[in-house]
Structure formats: structure tokens, C-alpha cells
Amino acid sequence: MTQTKRVLVTGGAGFLGSHLCDRLIASGCEVICLDNFFTGSKRNIAHLLANPAFEIKRHDLVDPILLEVDQIYNLACPASPVHYQYNPVKTVKTSVMGMINMLGLAKRVRARILQASTSEVYGDPVQHPQKETYWGNVNPIGPRSCYDESKRVAETLMMDYHRQNAVDIRIARIFNTYGPRMAVNDGRVVSNFIVQALRGEPITIYGDGSQTRSFCYVSDLIDGLMRLMNAEGLTGPVNIGNPGEFTIRELAELTISLTGSASKIVQRPLPQDDPVQRQPDITLAQEKLGWQPRVALKEGLIETIAYFEKTLSGEIVQPA
Ligand code: NAD
Ligand code: UDP
């Protein structure tokens, strides 16, 4: 008899978490979505509330919780620089105490646990593209370190619980991901540019726009996370991202052209420690998971623009 898997998704009401909940439910799992709604929204999971396979728990990950589950996807943590720098101490608590709480739970109920780590563990990388073997170049005392360093400690905790307590772990290093259900006020570059373009407001490039990022569409990312969770014999870390690398100026120009906006590009100061370049080496994911992204930036932007058009027109309601 095959039993239905019960899966915990922390941060399940957020951008990535809500898409993950959808895909898990569609694949026949029972899902417990845990969230404190700091950056997440009930709107993202409203369509799942009537589904008997879906359950929502308002809970802060900083506090321990006991649940009976088979798998844990640990996504709870603000991901936008604007939000993770709003209360940096809380960000560290969420990543570190939250990780300890989830690893304690995984150990106790013998659940497999996947941590949503980040390309930010590479900091401002001097190796390009970034391979999983690169140890990174992170400022430990800057405004981004509450996020970068606490995600690094979370990886350390994952490995130590694995070595010390044989907890079954998976570490995914996620690179910049975008798509529908990003919050209008998220503050990350793709949603900022689309919202500005649709509102006819200036497109705010930080610095001269020559810094690069590699943008992954959300459906590809979720596919990669689920493959990693369900693969055998691979703890990670594994890079999950789209190697297509663009300058921020190129992204601004593409957004203007796809929206047909009259918005003009303006320059704003470059935030401290903003990484100059970033591109994943995804050889490991390709070889071990048979995974690679399928959605090109232009295609993904068209979907995301359609979503924000509906959101801004009030057809999809987002909280202020
Ligand atoms: P998001 O801000 O939309 O989602 C984070 C979710 O976690 C929200 O629903 C929020 O309310 C919840 N949360 C925050 N603190 C919490 C706490 N203390 N207790 C309970 N819930 C809490 O961000 P996202 O883009 O969906 O990111 C999800 C995860 O993926 C994060 O861990 C992030 O670090 C990681 N990640 C995302 C990206 C990306 O590009 N989207 C890149 C690298 C890593
Ligand atoms: N950025 C920008 N304008 C914005 C928001 C961000 O030029 O309105 C830049 C930011 O300085 C960075 C890049 O876009 O160089 C990606 O920023 P984001 O906050 O999306 O992600 P991260 O820096 O964490 O990769």
C-alpha cells in the first residue's frame, strides 16, 4: 500500500511557497502550509483553502512546533533585500532558530528536510559562474549579512544535523526567481520594473545597471526543488537557477519593450555590497536530477506581466 505523503511547507503563503503547495497538492500529497504572513499573503493560497488535502497554520518559525510529517520544505524567510533588512535581527532568528526548529522536528519524526538556501551564500562572487564547490565572498558585517550569513549558518546546521544525527537533508541554492504572486511591494528587481512600467513610473536602476543576475521562472524552480527532494543519495548543496545572465539595464529595456510602456529609465544609488555578477553553474542539477530550466526570460516575463496587469487592475486583489 502506498501512503499519501504529508508535506510541511514553511513560508507556504509566500511567492515560491504557494506555487510549491499547488504542485504538491496536484501530485497527490497532503500539505500543511505554515506561515506568519510577514511577506506572504492569504490571497496566494486562497484557492487551496477548500481542498481537504490542504491545511494552513499561522505560526512563527522562531517558535518550535510539533507536527507529524514525512517531508519538510523550509522556505520561511523574507527574500527581498527590502524585507529582510526591515528587521535584520528577526531575519537572523527566522533563518537560524527556524532552521534549528525544523531540523529538530525532522530528527524527531524522521522526515526528510529541504532547505531553501540561496545564491547569496556566494556573496559578491569572484568565481564566475558559481559552482557549488565555491565557498563565496560574503561581508559578515554589512546590511546584507543578516540574510547571507544566516542562510550560511542554516546550511551549516543542515550538514551538522546530517552528520551528527543522520537527518535526511537536501540543500537547494536558489538563484533569482520571479513570476506571478510576487507581491506588488516585494522590492525585488523584476516585480519593481514591471510594476513601474505598468504604472508609467520611472524604472529605477540601482547603480549604472551593468551588474548582472540570472533569472529563473517560478515553474522551473519548483520543478527543480521537487526533483531534489525526491532524489536519492544527494544531500546537496545543488544550484537551482537559470544560467541565462542579463545586466539589470537589459532587464529594464526588455520590460519596457514587453509592456509597451512610456516609462523612462532613471538611476538610483547602488545599495552597499550589491553583488556585481551572478550566474549558476547547473551541471550538478543537470547530471544528478536530470533538471534544467525550460522557460526563457522573455516568455516568463510575459506571464509575469499578465499577472501584474490583473493585480494592478484589481482583478486579482493583493493586500496593500
Ligand atoms: P517570500 O517573501 O515571498 O516568502 C517568504 C515566506 O516566508 C512568506 O510567506 C513569509 O510570510 C514567510 N515567513 C517569513 N518569516 C517567517 C517566520 N518567522 N515564520 C513563518 N513564516 C515566515 O519569498 P520567496 O521568494 O517565496 O522565498 C522563499 C524562500 O526561498 C526564502 O527562504 C528565500 O530565502 C528563498 N530564496 C528565494 C529566492 C527567490 O529568488 N525567490 C532566491 C533564493 C532563495
Ligand atoms: N535593482 C534595481 N532596481 C530595483 C531593484 C533592484 O536596479 O528597483 C537591482 C539591485 O541593485 C540588484 C539587482 O537589481 O543589483 C537584483 O536585485 P534584487 O533585489 O532583485 O535581488 P538580489 O540583489 O538579492 O539578487
XYZ file of N, CA and C and ligand atoms in Angstrom, residues 79-82 84 118-120 144 147-148 175-177 182 186-193 196 203-207 209 211-213 215 248-249 251 266 268-271 273-276 278, ligand 2:
166
model
N 12.728 37.216 1.480
C 13.776 37.007 0.476
C 14.198 38.294 -0.222
N 13.357 39.315 -0.185
C 13.698 40.580 -0.828
C 14.585 41.406 0.106
N 15.651 42.023 -0.421
C 16.509 42.852 0.447
C 15.706 43.879 1.264
N 14.689 44.481 0.661
C 13.869 45.468 1.381
C 13.242 44.831 2.619
N 14.082 41.733 4.093
C 14.967 41.086 5.086
C 15.780 42.114 5.857
N 20.362 29.833 -0.823
C 20.357 30.927 -1.787
C 21.717 31.135 -2.440
N 21.692 31.722 -3.615
C 22.926 32.128 -4.276
C 23.655 33.196 -3.464
N 22.938 33.821 -2.507
C 23.582 34.845 -1.665
C 24.673 34.249 -0.777
N 23.566 43.294 4.119
C 23.003 42.069 3.544
C 23.337 40.835 4.374
N 20.924 38.270 6.097
C 20.346 37.243 5.206
C 21.420 36.242 4.791
N 22.523 36.771 4.202
C 23.550 35.885 3.637
C 24.155 34.966 4.696
N 18.748 30.570 -7.153
C 19.161 31.837 -7.775
C 17.903 32.643 -8.117
N 18.078 33.949 -8.320
C 16.964 34.895 -8.525
C 15.805 34.295 -9.316
N 14.668 34.177 -8.657
C 13.484 33.573 -9.284
C 12.337 34.586 -9.280
N 4.481 37.289 -6.951
C 5.385 38.186 -6.219
C 4.506 39.347 -5.756
N 7.050 43.913 -3.250
C 8.149 42.986 -2.908
C 9.498 43.692 -2.877
N 9.752 44.539 -3.861
C 11.008 45.304 -3.848
C 12.123 44.687 -4.652
N 11.941 43.427 -5.106
C 12.987 42.844 -5.947
C 12.847 43.364 -7.372
N 13.892 43.152 -8.155
C 14.018 43.915 -9.390
C 12.929 43.605 -10.420
N 12.575 42.327 -10.592
C 11.624 42.007 -11.668
C 10.254 42.620 -11.369
N 9.775 42.425 -10.136
C 8.451 42.989 -9.814
C 8.504 44.513 -9.798
N 9.577 45.098 -9.286
C 9.695 46.569 -9.311
C 9.576 47.105 -10.732
N 10.376 46.534 -11.645
C 10.404 47.060 -13.017
C 9.038 46.892 -13.690
N 6.524 49.350 -12.124
C 6.845 50.722 -12.560
C 6.445 50.934 -14.021
N 11.597 53.800 -14.267
C 12.192 52.482 -13.955
C 13.489 52.755 -13.207
N 13.565 52.281 -11.956
C 14.695 52.634 -11.087
C 15.819 51.619 -11.196
N 16.852 51.982 -11.938
C 18.057 51.138 -11.990
C 18.987 51.589 -10.866
N 19.430 50.649 -10.050
C 20.377 50.977 -8.975
C 21.798 50.865 -9.542
N 22.575 51.933 -9.389
C 23.912 51.971 -9.988
C 23.779 52.233 -11.481
N 23.541 49.886 -13.746
C 22.776 48.806 -14.394
C 23.648 47.784 -15.096
N 25.500 45.613 -13.450
C 25.551 44.379 -12.647
C 24.625 43.339 -13.280
N 24.959 42.053 -13.092
C 24.167 41.000 -13.743
C 23.457 40.108 -12.723
N 22.366 39.524 -13.180
C 21.665 38.468 -12.462
C 21.171 37.465 -13.496
N 17.973 34.982 -14.205
C 16.589 34.921 -13.717
C 15.904 33.622 -14.088
N 21.188 44.373 -15.470
C 19.944 44.958 -14.964
C 19.396 45.970 -15.984
N 20.286 46.628 -16.710
C 19.819 47.550 -17.760
C 19.088 46.780 -18.869
N 17.459 44.035 -18.502
C 16.149 43.653 -17.946
C 15.179 44.829 -18.016
N 15.622 55.683 -14.862
C 16.365 56.629 -14.019
C 17.367 55.840 -13.174
N 19.416 55.250 -9.582
C 19.390 55.470 -8.136
C 20.700 54.912 -7.572
N 21.078 55.326 -6.356
C 22.348 54.824 -5.803
C 22.360 53.300 -5.694
N 23.542 52.732 -5.939
C 23.703 51.280 -5.814
C 23.777 50.931 -4.320
N 22.926 50.008 -3.841
C 23.000 49.622 -2.425
C 24.368 49.019 -2.077
N 27.273 46.632 -1.008
C 27.538 45.188 -1.147
C 26.667 44.502 -2.202
N 26.061 45.277 -3.100
C 25.244 44.680 -4.165
C 26.158 43.827 -5.070
N 25.908 42.521 -5.196
C 26.810 41.691 -5.998
C 26.912 42.175 -7.453
N 28.136 42.138 -7.989
C 28.406 42.662 -9.331
C 27.893 41.704 -10.412
N 26.290 37.453 -11.230
C 25.827 36.184 -10.660
C 25.257 35.300 -11.759
N 17.702 46.579 -8.585
C 17.490 47.702 -9.383
N 16.310 48.369 -9.258
C 15.306 47.966 -8.414
C 15.521 46.810 -7.612
C 16.741 46.153 -7.723
O 18.351 48.098 -10.171
O 14.252 48.627 -8.378
C 18.970 45.850 -8.746
C 19.697 45.555 -7.448
O 20.541 46.628 -7.075
C 20.486 44.312 -7.831
C 19.568 43.595 -8.836
O 18.665 44.599 -9.310
O 21.668 44.661 -8.484
C 18.773 42.453 -8.235
O 18.148 42.940 -7.074
P 17.096 42.069 -6.243
O 16.732 42.865 -5.041
O 16.008 41.611 -7.138
O 17.892 40.736 -5.850
P 19.366 40.445 -5.262
O 20.178 41.712 -5.227
O 19.104 39.912 -3.894
O 19.922 39.467 -6.212
